[in-house]
């Protein structure tokens, strides 16, 4: 892992003022929230936007011509445009709203897979995928008689590129992998793997659930065919996600679900479907959350991805060094390039006990398999404890976490 410290401009006091939830006692102790890879906290402007929408503008979108419907529709579509800018897609129509990364991947596996996968075709995923980027592919492969293949990883938790080269062939139709691992923190070489996949004619889906709040994401530069992510992991509301897809591919895909909004004309004789993105947005979407999500994007853009990445990298290095110095701690995931996620095991202490004891001291970490059971199997472990940092975390919080961890370890000795 690179320890080069980059200059950043972060006014931590000002940032934390936007997150009143952080200022509370849990079990009689100051809350230290280090479960950001699961979901991070929402700045007040996101909460305010939700309340404002319901108090002032609430109406169903696209269908009404009255003023509230127009206001709601405009605000909803403004978020789509903001996301287009945020990930630098060609057009706002390439942005589809979903319930989250899971639904985005299910949409592609189900719609693209049903049309384009045939018996004997291969889908390539990696060892470090979240279940959301495994199970939908298993389901469609089973249905179509396609074969799921796995890109191996090394002991540091990095995809072995030499092995990927061997796995790719003209049979490979889809390569799906994460931009950053939720369990290991590994940042994967998206551009490199995408180039290799395209060279054999495969499409590429990148699960960006763990990258969009930490790293610069430019879908044009990455040249991926699909990019999936969740609002709630980037300071936005829960239950909302995005699927980016290249227009020419989305246009060839059949609808994912049927219902209102996704049609042009319906008769009992037959139905014509709407244009993208609406073809993939059946039913009333999560209007309020979409509108509030724009504020989360503004929050990230105001701080600047470079600043966020540099500050979080410093937190990562600081915490990694402190944890590595504890004899009983083993860090799982030591890739050169990581987002601010540290998984670890502690000799003699089960990760669930660790999570409970830390919670008793006000410290929130995640424990378990993190929905990456095949990855746990690779490392021959059942689970880990995981500390993950967002831009509002501080060095003092890491100190409190490390001190609590040391206290717990000494009790178990
Ligand atoms: N992919 C990755 C890499 C993830 O980290 C997650 C959620 C998902 C997909 C699914 O996202 P969703 O919004 O559809 O649920 N990861 C985690 C986690 O690490 N702990 O809780 C959720």
Short mmCIF file of C-alpha atoms and ligand atoms in Angstrom, two decimals:
data_model
loop_
_atom_site.label_atom_id
_atom_site.label_comp_id
_atom_site.label_asym_id
_atom_site.label_seq_id
_atom_site.Cartn_x
_atom_site.Cartn_y
_atom_site.Cartn_z
CA UNK A 1 0.00 0.00 0.00
CA UNK A 2 1.38 3.37 -0.95
CA UNK A 3 2.07 5.59 2.04
CA UNK A 4 2.68 8.76 0.05
CA UNK A 5 0.67 11.48 1.67
CA UNK A 6 -1.07 13.75 -0.76
CA UNK A 7 -2.08 17.29 0.15
CA UNK A 8 -5.75 17.71 0.89
CA UNK A 9 -8.09 20.45 2.01
CA UNK A 10 -10.55 19.07 4.52
CA UNK A 11 -12.25 21.13 7.22
CA UNK A 12 -13.21 18.21 9.39
CA UNK A 13 -15.08 20.35 11.94
CA UNK A 14 -17.27 21.86 9.24
CA UNK A 15 -17.91 18.46 7.67
CA UNK A 16 -18.93 16.88 10.97
CA UNK A 17 -21.39 19.70 11.64
CA UNK A 18 -23.33 18.41 8.64
CA UNK A 19 -23.74 15.02 10.32
CA UNK A 20 -25.57 15.53 13.62
CA UNK A 21 -26.00 11.75 13.96
CA UNK A 22 -22.29 11.48 14.75
CA UNK A 23 -22.69 13.63 17.83
CA UNK A 24 -24.27 11.09 20.14
CA UNK A 25 -23.45 8.70 22.95
CA UNK A 26 -23.82 4.97 22.38
CA UNK A 27 -23.71 2.76 25.45
CA UNK A 28 -22.51 5.76 27.44
CA UNK A 29 -19.59 6.43 25.08
CA UNK A 30 -19.07 8.83 22.20
CA UNK A 31 -20.18 7.12 18.97
CA UNK A 32 -17.35 6.18 16.60
CA UNK A 33 -18.99 5.12 13.35
CA UNK A 34 -16.66 2.87 11.34
CA UNK A 35 -19.24 0.90 9.36
CA UNK A 36 -19.22 3.12 6.32
CA UNK A 37 -18.76 0.36 3.75
CA UNK A 38 -22.16 -0.99 4.80
CA UNK A 39 -23.79 2.42 4.58
CA UNK A 40 -22.46 5.85 5.37
CA UNK A 41 -24.25 8.67 7.16
CA UNK A 42 -26.31 11.35 5.45
CA UNK A 43 -25.45 15.04 5.59
CA UNK A 44 -28.22 17.31 6.89
CA UNK A 45 -28.82 18.72 3.40
CA UNK A 46 -29.94 15.25 2.22
CA UNK A 47 -32.33 14.88 5.17
CA UNK A 48 -33.61 18.43 4.60
CA UNK A 49 -34.21 17.76 0.90
CA UNK A 50 -36.34 14.72 1.75
CA UNK A 51 -38.43 16.68 4.23
CA UNK A 52 -38.71 19.65 1.86
CA UNK A 53 -39.95 17.46 -0.97
CA UNK A 54 -42.69 15.85 1.11
CA UNK A 55 -43.68 19.19 2.64
CA UNK A 56 -43.80 21.17 -0.59
CA UNK A 57 -43.61 19.29 -3.88
CA UNK A 58 -44.82 15.73 -3.43
CA UNK A 59 -46.59 14.40 -6.54
CA UNK A 60 -46.15 11.49 -8.89
CA UNK A 61 -43.77 12.23 -11.75
CA UNK A 62 -43.93 12.24 -15.55
CA UNK A 63 -47.70 11.66 -15.65
CA UNK A 64 -49.27 14.88 -14.43
CA UNK A 65 -49.38 18.34 -15.90
CA UNK A 66 -50.20 20.10 -12.64
CA UNK A 67 -47.59 22.25 -10.92
CA UNK A 68 -46.54 19.85 -8.17
CA UNK A 69 -46.11 17.02 -10.71
CA UNK A 70 -43.97 19.30 -12.83
CA UNK A 71 -41.85 20.39 -9.89
CA UNK A 72 -41.32 16.80 -8.78
CA UNK A 73 -40.52 15.65 -12.32
CA UNK A 74 -38.02 18.46 -12.88
CA UNK A 75 -36.22 17.77 -9.59
CA UNK A 76 -36.19 14.03 -10.29
CA UNK A 77 -34.69 14.48 -13.75
CA UNK A 78 -32.16 16.99 -12.40
CA UNK A 79 -30.69 14.21 -10.27
CA UNK A 80 -30.35 12.05 -13.37
CA UNK A 81 -28.40 14.87 -15.02
CA UNK A 82 -26.26 15.34 -11.90
CA UNK A 83 -25.36 11.64 -11.97
CA UNK A 84 -24.52 11.89 -15.65
CA UNK A 85 -22.02 14.62 -14.79
CA UNK A 86 -20.76 12.78 -11.72
CA UNK A 87 -19.77 9.63 -13.64
CA UNK A 88 -19.24 11.44 -16.96
CA UNK A 89 -21.61 9.38 -19.07
CA UNK A 90 -22.47 10.55 -22.56
CA UNK A 91 -26.14 11.14 -21.89
CA UNK A 92 -28.59 11.30 -19.00
CA UNK A 93 -30.65 8.60 -20.76
CA UNK A 94 -27.90 6.12 -19.94
CA UNK A 95 -28.67 6.53 -16.23
CA UNK A 96 -31.31 4.12 -14.88
CA UNK A 97 -32.67 4.37 -11.35
CA UNK A 98 -32.89 1.11 -9.42
CA UNK A 99 -33.21 0.03 -5.78
CA UNK A 100 -29.45 -0.37 -5.43
CA UNK A 101 -26.37 -2.09 -6.76
CA UNK A 102 -28.05 -5.47 -6.27
CA UNK A 103 -31.01 -4.56 -8.43
CA UNK A 104 -28.76 -2.93 -11.04
CA UNK A 105 -26.79 -6.17 -11.43
CA UNK A 106 -29.96 -8.27 -11.42
CA UNK A 107 -31.33 -6.05 -14.17
CA UNK A 108 -28.33 -6.71 -16.40
CA UNK A 109 -28.07 -10.43 -15.61
CA UNK A 110 -31.77 -10.87 -16.17
CA UNK A 111 -32.39 -8.65 -19.21
CA UNK A 112 -29.03 -8.71 -21.04
CA UNK A 113 -28.35 -12.29 -19.94
CA UNK A 114 -31.68 -13.62 -21.13
CA UNK A 115 -31.15 -12.14 -24.58
CA UNK A 116 -27.42 -12.53 -25.12
CA UNK A 117 -26.27 -15.60 -23.16
CA UNK A 118 -26.44 -19.03 -24.74
CA UNK A 119 -25.51 -22.55 -23.69
CA UNK A 120 -21.74 -22.92 -23.40
CA UNK A 121 -21.09 -19.17 -23.12
CA UNK A 122 -18.98 -18.02 -20.20
CA UNK A 123 -19.42 -15.32 -17.57
CA UNK A 124 -16.27 -14.33 -15.70
CA UNK A 125 -16.42 -12.89 -12.18
CA UNK A 126 -13.77 -12.61 -9.46
CA UNK A 127 -13.15 -14.39 -6.15
CA UNK A 128 -13.75 -11.17 -4.23
CA UNK A 129 -17.29 -10.42 -5.43
CA UNK A 130 -20.15 -9.46 -3.14
CA UNK A 131 -22.99 -12.01 -3.32
CA UNK A 132 -24.87 -9.39 -5.38
CA UNK A 133 -22.37 -9.90 -8.19
CA UNK A 134 -22.32 -13.68 -7.88
CA UNK A 135 -25.86 -14.96 -7.39
CA UNK A 136 -27.59 -13.10 -10.28
CA UNK A 137 -24.95 -14.58 -12.63
CA UNK A 138 -25.35 -18.06 -11.15
CA UNK A 139 -29.10 -17.80 -11.69
CA UNK A 140 -28.92 -16.72 -15.33
CA UNK A 141 -26.07 -19.15 -16.12
CA UNK A 142 -28.16 -22.00 -14.75
CA UNK A 143 -31.16 -20.91 -16.79
CA UNK A 144 -29.20 -20.55 -20.03
CA UNK A 145 -26.67 -23.36 -19.64
CA UNK A 146 -23.83 -20.84 -19.50
CA UNK A 147 -20.71 -21.36 -17.39
CA UNK A 148 -19.54 -19.18 -14.52
CA UNK A 149 -15.77 -18.84 -14.28
CA UNK A 150 -13.77 -17.21 -11.53
CA UNK A 151 -10.80 -14.85 -11.72
CA UNK A 152 -8.40 -15.92 -8.94
CA UNK A 153 -6.76 -13.58 -6.44
CA UNK A 154 -3.38 -13.63 -4.72
CA UNK A 155 -2.69 -13.62 -0.98
CA UNK A 156 -2.76 -9.81 -0.84
CA UNK A 157 -6.28 -9.92 -2.31
CA UNK A 158 -5.51 -8.72 -5.84
CA UNK A 159 -6.85 -10.21 -9.07
CA UNK A 160 -4.12 -12.22 -10.81
CA UNK A 161 -4.03 -10.63 -14.26
CA UNK A 162 -1.94 -13.42 -15.81
CA UNK A 163 -4.70 -15.88 -14.90
CA UNK A 164 -7.41 -13.57 -16.29
CA UNK A 165 -5.60 -13.66 -19.63
CA UNK A 166 -5.82 -17.45 -19.63
CA UNK A 167 -9.52 -17.45 -18.69
CA UNK A 168 -10.62 -15.04 -21.41
CA UNK A 169 -11.66 -16.51 -24.76
CA UNK A 170 -14.23 -15.98 -27.49
CA UNK A 171 -16.61 -17.95 -25.23
CA UNK A 172 -16.48 -15.15 -22.62
CA UNK A 173 -19.56 -12.97 -23.03
CA UNK A 174 -19.52 -11.01 -19.77
CA UNK A 175 -16.81 -9.99 -17.31
CA UNK A 176 -18.27 -8.69 -14.04
CA UNK A 177 -16.18 -7.54 -11.09
CA UNK A 178 -16.05 -4.84 -8.47
CA UNK A 179 -14.18 -1.56 -8.71
CA UNK A 180 -13.32 -1.86 -5.02
CA UNK A 181 -13.86 -4.80 -2.69
CA UNK A 182 -16.16 -4.23 0.29
CA UNK A 183 -14.24 -6.79 2.36
CA UNK A 184 -10.61 -6.31 1.34
CA UNK A 185 -10.65 -2.71 0.16
CA UNK A 186 -8.72 -3.75 -2.98
CA UNK A 187 -9.08 -1.33 -5.90
CA UNK A 188 -9.21 -3.37 -9.09
CA UNK A 189 -7.58 -2.32 -12.39
CA UNK A 190 -10.85 -1.65 -14.20
CA UNK A 191 -9.34 -0.14 -17.33
CA UNK A 192 -6.88 -2.96 -17.82
CA UNK A 193 -9.39 -5.78 -17.34
CA UNK A 194 -11.99 -3.97 -19.47
CA UNK A 195 -9.53 -3.68 -22.33
CA UNK A 196 -8.71 -7.37 -22.08
CA UNK A 197 -12.40 -8.34 -21.97
CA UNK A 198 -13.27 -6.16 -24.95
CA UNK A 199 -10.43 -7.70 -26.94
CA UNK A 200 -12.28 -11.05 -26.87
CA UNK A 201 -15.65 -9.39 -27.53
CA UNK A 202 -17.01 -9.66 -23.96
CA UNK A 203 -19.09 -7.00 -22.24
CA UNK A 204 -17.98 -5.57 -18.90
CA UNK A 205 -20.06 -4.81 -15.82
CA UNK A 206 -18.37 -3.06 -12.92
CA UNK A 207 -19.87 -3.11 -9.43
CA UNK A 208 -19.05 0.36 -8.17
CA UNK A 209 -20.82 0.08 -4.80
CA UNK A 210 -17.56 0.72 -2.92
CA UNK A 211 -15.87 3.12 -5.29
CA UNK A 212 -18.22 5.99 -6.07
CA UNK A 213 -17.78 7.78 -2.74
CA UNK A 214 -14.00 7.33 -2.66
CA UNK A 215 -12.58 7.32 -6.18
CA UNK A 216 -12.94 9.30 -9.36
CA UNK A 217 -15.31 7.41 -11.64
CA UNK A 218 -15.38 8.31 -15.32
CA UNK A 219 -17.35 5.67 -17.22
CA UNK A 220 -16.19 7.01 -20.57
CA UNK A 221 -12.55 6.79 -19.58
CA UNK A 222 -13.01 3.36 -17.98
CA UNK A 223 -14.96 2.34 -21.10
CA UNK A 224 -17.10 -0.14 -19.14
CA UNK A 225 -20.41 -1.27 -20.63
CA UNK A 226 -22.31 -1.23 -17.34
CA UNK A 227 -21.58 0.42 -14.00
CA UNK A 228 -23.73 -0.27 -10.92
CA UNK A 229 -23.80 1.61 -7.62
CA UNK A 230 -25.89 2.46 -4.54
CA UNK A 231 -26.83 5.92 -3.26
CA UNK A 232 -26.65 4.90 0.39
CA UNK A 233 -22.92 4.21 0.24
CA UNK A 234 -22.27 7.74 -1.02
CA UNK A 235 -24.01 9.86 1.63
CA UNK A 236 -27.38 9.41 -0.11
CA UNK A 237 -30.63 7.67 0.80
CA UNK A 238 -31.12 3.92 1.22
CA UNK A 239 -33.06 1.80 -1.26
CA UNK A 240 -31.84 3.72 -4.29
CA UNK A 241 -29.24 2.81 -6.86
CA UNK A 242 -28.09 3.46 -10.37
CA UNK A 243 -27.31 1.41 -13.40
CA UNK A 244 -25.25 3.10 -16.07
CA UNK A 245 -25.23 1.35 -19.43
CA UNK A 246 -24.01 2.31 -22.88
CA UNK A 247 -26.95 3.44 -25.02
CA UNK A 248 -26.47 0.98 -27.87
CA UNK A 249 -26.44 -1.97 -25.47
CA UNK A 250 -29.37 -0.76 -23.34
CA UNK A 251 -31.44 -0.24 -26.48
CA UNK A 252 -30.94 -3.85 -27.52
CA UNK A 253 -31.95 -5.21 -24.10
CA UNK A 254 -35.54 -6.29 -23.37
CA UNK A 255 -37.38 -4.64 -20.45
CA UNK A 256 -36.59 -5.96 -16.99
CA UNK A 257 -40.05 -5.50 -15.47
CA UNK A 258 -43.41 -4.61 -16.98
CA UNK A 259 -45.74 -1.92 -15.71
CA UNK A 260 -46.51 1.77 -15.87
CA UNK A 261 -43.97 4.22 -17.34
CA UNK A 262 -41.97 1.61 -19.25
CA UNK A 263 -44.44 1.50 -22.17
CA UNK A 264 -45.30 3.67 -25.17
CA UNK A 265 -48.63 2.01 -25.97
CA UNK A 266 -50.49 -0.88 -24.47
CA UNK A 267 -53.27 -2.87 -26.05
CA UNK A 268 -54.40 -6.43 -25.49
CA UNK A 269 -52.96 -7.25 -28.89
CA UNK A 270 -49.47 -6.08 -27.94
CA UNK A 271 -47.37 -3.44 -26.21
CA UNK A 272 -44.63 -1.13 -27.42
CA UNK A 273 -41.94 -0.16 -24.98
CA UNK A 274 -40.72 3.25 -23.94
CA UNK A 275 -37.26 4.62 -24.78
CA UNK A 276 -34.34 4.28 -22.37
CA UNK A 277 -34.09 4.93 -19.47
CA UNK A 278 -37.86 4.67 -18.87
CA UNK A 279 -38.03 1.23 -20.48
CA UNK A 280 -36.21 -0.02 -17.38
CA UNK A 281 -38.11 2.04 -14.78
CA UNK A 282 -41.49 0.33 -14.38
CA UNK A 283 -43.79 1.78 -11.72
CA UNK A 284 -43.50 4.80 -9.45
CA UNK A 285 -39.84 5.18 -8.51
CA UNK A 286 -38.45 6.37 -5.18
CA UNK A 287 -39.06 10.00 -6.11
CA UNK A 288 -38.14 11.68 -2.83
CA UNK A 289 -34.94 9.69 -2.44
CA UNK A 290 -33.87 10.41 -6.01
CA UNK A 291 -34.41 14.13 -5.44
CA UNK A 292 -32.49 14.08 -2.14
CA UNK A 293 -29.65 12.08 -3.72
CA UNK A 294 -28.66 15.15 -5.74
CA UNK A 295 -27.67 16.83 -2.47
CA UNK A 296 -25.37 13.92 -1.64
CA UNK A 297 -23.67 14.27 -5.00
CA UNK A 298 -23.27 17.99 -4.38
CA UNK A 299 -21.73 17.20 -0.99
CA UNK A 300 -19.11 14.95 -2.61
CA UNK A 301 -18.45 17.37 -5.46
CA UNK A 302 -18.07 20.33 -3.10
CA UNK A 303 -15.40 18.47 -1.11
CA UNK A 304 -13.79 17.15 -4.29
CA UNK A 305 -12.95 13.51 -4.96
CA UNK A 306 -9.21 14.23 -4.85
CA UNK A 307 -9.50 15.74 -1.39
CA UNK A 308 -11.71 12.93 -0.14
CA UNK A 309 -9.43 10.23 -1.56
CA UNK A 310 -6.29 11.84 -0.12
CA UNK A 311 -7.79 12.34 3.34
CA UNK A 312 -9.30 8.84 3.49
CA UNK A 313 -6.01 7.37 2.29
CA UNK A 314 -4.27 9.07 5.19
CA UNK A 315 -6.84 7.59 7.60
CA UNK A 316 -6.30 4.17 6.00
CA UNK A 317 -2.51 4.33 6.41
CA UNK A 318 -2.81 5.65 9.97
CA UNK A 319 -5.22 2.89 11.03
CA UNK A 320 -3.35 0.16 9.13
CA UNK A 321 -0.08 1.02 10.86
CA UNK A 322 -1.71 1.03 14.31
CA UNK A 323 -3.51 -2.27 13.72
CA UNK A 324 -0.48 -3.96 12.19
CA UNK A 325 1.48 -3.11 15.34
CA UNK A 326 -0.87 -5.24 17.47
CA UNK A 327 0.55 -8.75 17.65
CA UNK A 328 -2.81 -10.57 17.75
CA UNK A 329 -4.27 -8.69 14.77
CA UNK A 330 -4.06 -10.03 11.23
CA UNK A 331 -5.16 -7.75 8.43
CA UNK A 332 -7.01 -9.55 5.64
CA UNK A 333 -6.48 -7.71 2.37
CA UNK A 334 -3.12 -6.04 1.84
CA UNK A 335 -3.40 -4.91 -1.77
CA UNK A 336 -1.14 -2.09 -2.98
CA UNK A 337 -4.15 -0.03 -3.98
CA UNK A 338 -6.95 0.13 -1.42
CA UNK A 339 -9.97 2.21 -0.48
CA UNK A 340 -10.41 2.96 3.21
CA UNK A 341 -11.57 -0.49 4.33
CA UNK A 342 -9.67 -2.70 6.78
CA UNK A 343 -10.76 -6.26 7.47
CA UNK A 344 -9.00 -8.06 10.26
CA UNK A 345 -9.10 -11.05 12.53
CA UNK A 346 -7.88 -11.20 16.11
CA UNK A 347 -6.20 -14.30 17.43
CA UNK A 348 -8.28 -15.82 20.22
CA UNK A 349 -11.31 -13.54 19.79
CA UNK A 350 -14.26 -14.42 17.56
CA UNK A 351 -15.23 -11.56 15.26
CA UNK A 352 -18.80 -11.46 16.64
CA UNK A 353 -17.48 -11.05 20.19
CA UNK A 354 -15.17 -8.36 18.93
CA UNK A 355 -18.07 -6.49 17.31
CA UNK A 356 -20.14 -6.72 20.48
CA UNK A 357 -17.34 -5.55 22.75
CA UNK A 358 -16.50 -2.68 20.46
CA UNK A 359 -20.16 -1.66 20.37
CA UNK A 360 -20.18 -1.64 24.15
CA UNK A 361 -17.46 1.01 23.84
CA UNK A 362 -19.46 3.06 21.34
CA UNK A 363 -17.55 1.81 18.30
CA UNK A 364 -19.50 0.56 15.29
CA UNK A 365 -17.69 -1.91 13.03
CA UNK A 366 -19.10 -4.71 10.89
CA UNK A 367 -18.43 -8.37 11.57
CA UNK A 368 -19.13 -11.53 9.60
CA UNK A 369 -18.59 -12.63 6.02
CA UNK A 370 -19.68 -9.28 4.52
CA UNK A 371 -21.72 -11.11 1.84
CA UNK A 372 -18.48 -12.47 0.40
CA UNK A 373 -18.56 -16.09 1.53
CA UNK A 374 -16.45 -17.48 -1.37
CA UNK A 375 -13.79 -14.91 -0.44
CA UNK A 376 -13.86 -16.07 3.18
CA UNK A 377 -13.43 -19.62 1.94
CA UNK A 378 -10.41 -18.51 -0.10
CA UNK A 379 -8.77 -17.16 3.05
CA UNK A 380 -9.96 -20.19 5.09
CA UNK A 381 -11.81 -18.00 7.58
CA UNK A 382 -15.46 -17.65 8.61
CA UNK A 383 -15.48 -13.92 8.87
CA UNK A 384 -13.63 -10.78 9.88
CA UNK A 385 -14.18 -7.56 11.74
CA UNK A 386 -14.16 -4.62 9.34
CA UNK A 387 -13.48 -0.96 9.99
CA UNK A 388 -14.27 1.35 7.09
CA UNK A 389 -13.81 5.09 6.95
CA UNK A 390 -15.65 8.01 5.41
CA UNK A 391 -14.60 11.59 5.02
CA UNK A 392 -16.09 12.61 8.40
CA UNK A 393 -13.93 10.16 10.37
CA UNK A 394 -10.94 11.45 12.31
CA UNK A 395 -7.54 10.33 13.55
CA UNK A 396 -8.89 10.66 17.11
CA UNK A 397 -11.67 8.18 16.29
CA UNK A 398 -9.08 5.72 15.02
CA UNK A 399 -7.13 6.20 18.26
CA UNK A 400 -10.30 5.45 20.27
CA UNK A 401 -10.96 2.36 18.14
CA UNK A 402 -7.41 1.03 18.51
CA UNK A 403 -7.40 1.68 22.25
CA UNK A 404 -10.74 -0.15 22.64
CA UNK A 405 -9.43 -3.04 20.57
CA UNK A 406 -6.31 -3.35 22.71
CA UNK A 407 -8.44 -3.32 25.89
CA UNK A 408 -10.62 -6.11 24.52
CA UNK A 409 -7.64 -8.21 23.45
CA UNK A 410 -6.05 -7.88 26.88
CA UNK A 411 -9.32 -9.09 28.51
CA UNK A 412 -9.34 -12.21 26.35
CA UNK A 413 -5.72 -13.08 27.14
N1 LIG B 1 -21.51 -4.79 -4.16
C1 LIG B 1 -20.64 -4.41 -3.23
C2 LIG B 1 -19.18 -4.34 -3.54
C3 LIG B 1 -21.12 -4.05 -1.96
O1 LIG B 1 -20.25 -3.65 -1.02
C4 LIG B 1 -22.50 -4.11 -1.68
C5 LIG B 1 -23.04 -3.83 -0.31
C6 LIG B 1 -23.37 -4.48 -2.71
C7 LIG B 1 -22.84 -4.82 -3.94
C8 LIG B 1 -24.84 -4.48 -2.55
O2 LIG B 1 -25.33 -3.17 -2.43
P1 LIG B 1 -26.87 -2.90 -2.13
O3 LIG B 1 -26.95 -1.43 -1.91
O4 LIG B 1 -27.64 -3.37 -3.30
O5 LIG B 1 -27.18 -3.69 -0.89
N2 LIG B 1 -22.13 -4.07 0.73
C9 LIG B 1 -22.41 -4.16 2.05
C10 LIG B 1 -21.41 -4.35 3.00
O6 LIG B 1 -20.22 -4.47 2.76
N3 LIG B 1 -21.98 -4.42 4.23
O7 LIG B 1 -23.30 -4.22 4.09
C11 LIG B 1 -23.57 -4.06 2.73
#
